[in-house]
Amino acid sequence: MWHVPGIKHDSLGILANEALKSVEDLLYLAMDRRIRLAVTGLNQAGKTVFITSLIHQLLQGARLGGLPFFRVVAEGRYQGAKIVLQPNMEIASFRYDQFIQSLMGDPPAWPRATDGLSEIRLALRFRPSGLLRGHLMSGTTIHLDIIDYPGEWLLDLPLLGQGYCQWSREVLALCEQEPRRSLAQSWLDHLSGEDPLQDADEGRIRQASRLFTEFLVRCKEAPVGLSFLQPGRFLIPGDLKDTPLLTFCPLRCTVESMKEGSMLQVMSERFESYKELVVRRFYRDHFSRFDRQIVLVDVLKGLNRGPENFGDMSRSLKSIMKNFDYGRSSLLGRMFQPKIDRLLFAATKSDHVAANQHGNMERLLERMVMDQVNDVSFYGVKVESMAIASIVSTETVVQEHQGRRLSFVRGRPKGRQEEVLLFPGEIPETIPKPEAWKKERFNFLEFEPAGSDWNDQTSLPHLRLDWALDFLLGDKLT
Amino acid sequence: MNSDESWIAPVALTVNAPKETEVETSLLSASPVVLPISGERREDAALGHEFKIPSTPRMARGMYGWFQDRGAIGFILGGLLWLAGIFLEETYLFLWERFHQHWALGIFFFVVAGTTLVAAALLITGEIRGFSSLRRAENLRLDIQRMWERRGHGHAVGVALRLRETMVGDAECESDWKNFNNLVRSHYDDHEVLELLSRTVYGRLDARGYRLIVKHATTMAVASAMSPMIGLNGLFFLWQNLRMIRSIACCYGIHPGGMASLYLTREVLLGTFMVGTTDLVVDRVSDVVGGHAASLVLAQAGKGVANGLFTARIGLAAMNRCRLVPFHAGGEPSLERIRVELFNSLGGSK
C-alpha cells in the first residue's frame, strides 16, 4: 500500500473517488450519455410537480402504458429507470418518495412550495434503435440530472448583468406604476426621509431592508401575485436569513454620487456581495451546464391576475432566459461548455380548462414568448411549445347549458370539499388588450389532486408529458 | 379573442353530467356514428355550434371527377342505359328467333344470355361498389388529413369508429383496438387521437403491408431472374404489381374492384413518379447500376434484384396512398427496411 506523507488514507480515497467520478462523468458526456435538464419556471409554475410526475412516469408510468407518445417506450425499446446516486453531495436529494406519497395520500395533496435546492439523478436504460447497435447491444444507460429550486431564486440571475445603481433605478421605476406603487408606499415613504449619502447606520439599513422585503412579500402574495421580484432570496432566504448579504435595498443613486462610508456605498457593497457569493455561485454550480430546458409557464394564473401581472410574468420570463447558454454543442463543447440545444415552453395546469381550449393555450403561450423563440432559434436551437399538465386533476365533461353544448371540467377546487362542474371560460389565442380583462372574465380555478384511485399499480394521469419527454430526451434515446 | 357577444361567463354547476371519456368509450363499443367533420369550425365546435365553412377541396378525381364536376355523369349514364336497352332488345329478338327455330336451341341460348347478363350485372355492381369504396376512403383520408393538420378536438374518435367499421371481423386488430381504447384520453386533440391510432392499430396493418410488399417483390425478383423473355417479364411485372396494390389496399380496409384497382394503380404510379421523383431516380439509378454491376457476375440475378426493388418501391407508394391515417413521425415506410427484408428472403430462398 502506498502512502503520501501528510495526507490521510481517507482523504486519498475520497480524492480518488472524486477523480473517478469526474472521469466517469466526462466519459458519459463524451458519449452523449448524460443530460442535464433545466426545469425552469417562476414560483408556483409547477416545477416540483413536473419533476415528480416525470420521475414517476419514467419509473412506473412507462410500464403501465402511461407514455404512448414517448417514442422509445412506444417502440418497446425502453427497459426501465432507477434513481441513482446524485453527482453533488452538498445538495439535498429531491424527495421524490415524499412528494409521491403526498400525492397518493388520503387526502391527496400537492407538494408544498419548494424552499431550497435539491437534486436527483435518474439512470434510464434502453435498447438502441439502429439495426446494428440494436443487435449488438442489449441496452444502453443514460443519466438524467434534474435540480429543483424555488422559482423566486431564478429571478436573481439577471442581477449578474447589472450594477447596484442600474438595478435600483429599475426597481424604483417599476414602483412608479400600479400595483407596485401602492404596495411599496411605506417603503417609499421611508426612503423619501433618507439621505443615501448620509453615514451608514446598521439600524436604518435594517429598517429600509425590512420594509423593502415586506413590499416584496406583499407583491408575491395573492391576489396580486407578481413575478418579477428581486432579489429572490429576500422572499425565500434559506440559511441566509438576517445576514448582511440580505440586508440592503434599492436607493436613488448614481455611480458618481457614491460616497465612502455612506448608506449608499454600504448597500451597493452588499448588493455586489450578494451577486458574487449567492447568485454567481448558484449560477456557476447549477445553471451553467444544461443541455435541455423546459420553461413552465402558468398562463392561467397570469390571465386570472390581470394585465399588470401578465406583463410582469412576460418580463420575468424574458429576463430569466437571457442567462442561459443556447446553441448547438460540438463534442468538446458538450464536455466542457454545454449549451441548451432544445427548448420547450410548456403552459402548465392545462387540465384546469377543458380540452378544447388547449390549442388556444398553446397559441397564447407562443405569443408570450415569441421574442425569446426568435432569439434562440437564431442559434439553431429547436423550440416547441405545448399545453401540458404534469398531473391531471380534472376531467373534461360535456353538458348543455343555456341551450349550448359546453365543455366543462369536473374536479375539486382548492380549499373545497365537494367536486364542482365548471365552465372555466375561454382562453384567448392572443394576448388580450387591457380592456378585455373584464371583471371575472378570466377566473380559472386551481384544483386539488384527484388521487382517490391512485396507487402503486396505476400511473399518475398526465397531459402530454410523453410529448414533452419525447421532445426533450427522445433524440438521446435512439 | 372571441368577440364580446360570443363570450360566455365562467359558471359552476352541480355534478351530474356524463364524463366525456364515458361518452367516447360507449361510442367505441356501440354502432358507428358519423360526425360532422367537414365544415365544423374549431372555435365554434368548442361551444357546440355547427358552423359551416367551405369543405376541403377534394383532390382531382381523374375523369370520373371531371365528369361529375360538370354534371356529365347523367349524360354518360343515359348513354349506357340506351346501349343496354339496345343490347336487351337485340338479345330478345335473337332469342325469339332461336325459339322459333327449335325450343331446345331457344332454351340453350336463353340460359347463355341469362348467365351473361347476371355475370355482367354482378361485375358492374362489384365495380360500382369498388369505386364507391375507393371514393369513401378518399374522402375519409382527406378529412383525416385535415384533422391531422388542424389539431381540433372531439372529431377524431368518430373517425376512429368509421375506420373500425372497415376492420370488422379482423380478430388480430381487435386487440389493437382494445389497446387504443385503453390509451385514448378525453383531453387528446384530434391529431393525438389519430397519432395514437397510427401507432397502435395501424402499426399492425403496416407490418402486414410490409410482408405483402416483401412477398410480391421477392416473387418478382425470382421470376425476373429466371425468365428468359423480356416481354413475358413485363407482363408479369404489371400483373404482380396490380395484385400487390390491390392486396395492400385491402389490408388498409379499401376494397377496390377490377377497374377501381386500375384507377388506384394509376394513382399509385403517379405518386411513385411525382411525389418521390428524385428519390426514385436515385434509387432506380443506384439499383440499376448495382444490377448492371451484378449482371457482370450474375446478369439475371442482378436484373431480378432491380425489378424486385422497383416493385417494393411501388409497394411503398401504395402504402402511402392507401393508408388513411398519416404516418406518425418515425413510422414512415422506408425502402431500406424493404431492401433488407428482400435480400433476407432472397437469401432464404436459395
mmCIF file with all atom_site columns, C-alpha atoms in Angstrom, chain B residues 64 67-68 71-85 124 128:
data_model
loop_
_atom_site.group_PDB
_atom_site.id
_atom_site.type_symbol
_atom_site.label_atom_id
_atom_site.label_alt_id
_atom_site.label_comp_id
_atom_site.label_asym_id
_atom_site.label_entity_id
_atom_site.label_seq_id
_atom_site.pdbx_PDB_ins_code
_atom_site.Cartn_x
_atom_site.Cartn_y
_atom_site.Cartn_z
_atom_site.occupancy
_atom_site.B_iso_or_equiv
_atom_site.pdbx_formal_charge
_atom_site.auth_seq_id
_atom_site.auth_comp_id
_atom_site.auth_asym_id
_atom_site.auth_atom_id
_atom_site.pdbx_PDB_model_num
ATOM 1  C CA . TYR B 1 64  ? -64.733 10.459 -63.054 1.00 0.00 ? 64  TYR B CA 1
ATOM 2  C CA . PHE B 1 67  ? -67.497 14.306 -65.469 1.00 0.00 ? 67  PHE B CA 1
ATOM 3  C CA . GLN B 1 68  ? -69.088 14.576 -62.082 1.00 0.00 ? 68  GLN B CA 1
ATOM 4  C CA . GLY B 1 71  ? -72.807 17.230 -64.442 1.00 0.00 ? 71  GLY B CA 1
ATOM 5  C CA . ALA B 1 72  ? -71.981 14.965 -67.363 1.00 0.00 ? 72  ALA B CA 1
ATOM 6  C CA . ILE B 1 73  ? -72.377 11.820 -65.367 1.00 0.00 ? 73  ILE B CA 1
ATOM 7  C CA . GLY B 1 74  ? -76.115 11.790 -66.092 1.00 0.00 ? 74  GLY B CA 1
ATOM 8  C CA . PHE B 1 75  ? -75.362 12.041 -69.766 1.00 0.00 ? 75  PHE B CA 1
ATOM 9  C CA . ILE B 1 76  ? -72.970 9.091  -69.635 1.00 0.00 ? 76  ILE B CA 1
ATOM 10 C CA . LEU B 1 77  ? -75.397 7.034  -67.598 1.00 0.00 ? 77  LEU B CA 1
ATOM 11 C CA . GLY B 1 78  ? -78.138 7.848  -70.060 1.00 0.00 ? 78  GLY B CA 1
ATOM 12 C CA . GLY B 1 79  ? -75.915 6.698  -72.924 1.00 0.00 ? 79  GLY B CA 1
ATOM 13 C CA . LEU B 1 80  ? -75.087 3.493  -71.109 1.00 0.00 ? 80  LEU B CA 1
ATOM 14 C CA . LEU B 1 81  ? -78.766 2.827  -70.429 1.00 0.00 ? 81  LEU B CA 1
ATOM 15 C CA . TRP B 1 82  ? -79.500 3.432  -74.076 1.00 0.00 ? 82  TRP B CA 1
ATOM 16 C CA . LEU B 1 83  ? -76.801 0.936  -75.079 1.00 0.00 ? 83  LEU B CA 1
ATOM 17 C CA . ALA B 1 84  ? -78.096 -1.531 -72.508 1.00 0.00 ? 84  ALA B CA 1
ATOM 18 C CA . GLY B 1 85  ? -81.618 -1.087 -73.929 1.00 0.00 ? 85  GLY B CA 1
ATOM 19 C CA . ILE B 1 124 ? -70.915 -3.888 -62.750 1.00 0.00 ? 124 ILE B CA 1
ATOM 20 C CA . ILE B 1 128 ? -69.575 0.354  -58.576 1.00 0.00 ? 128 ILE B CA 1
#
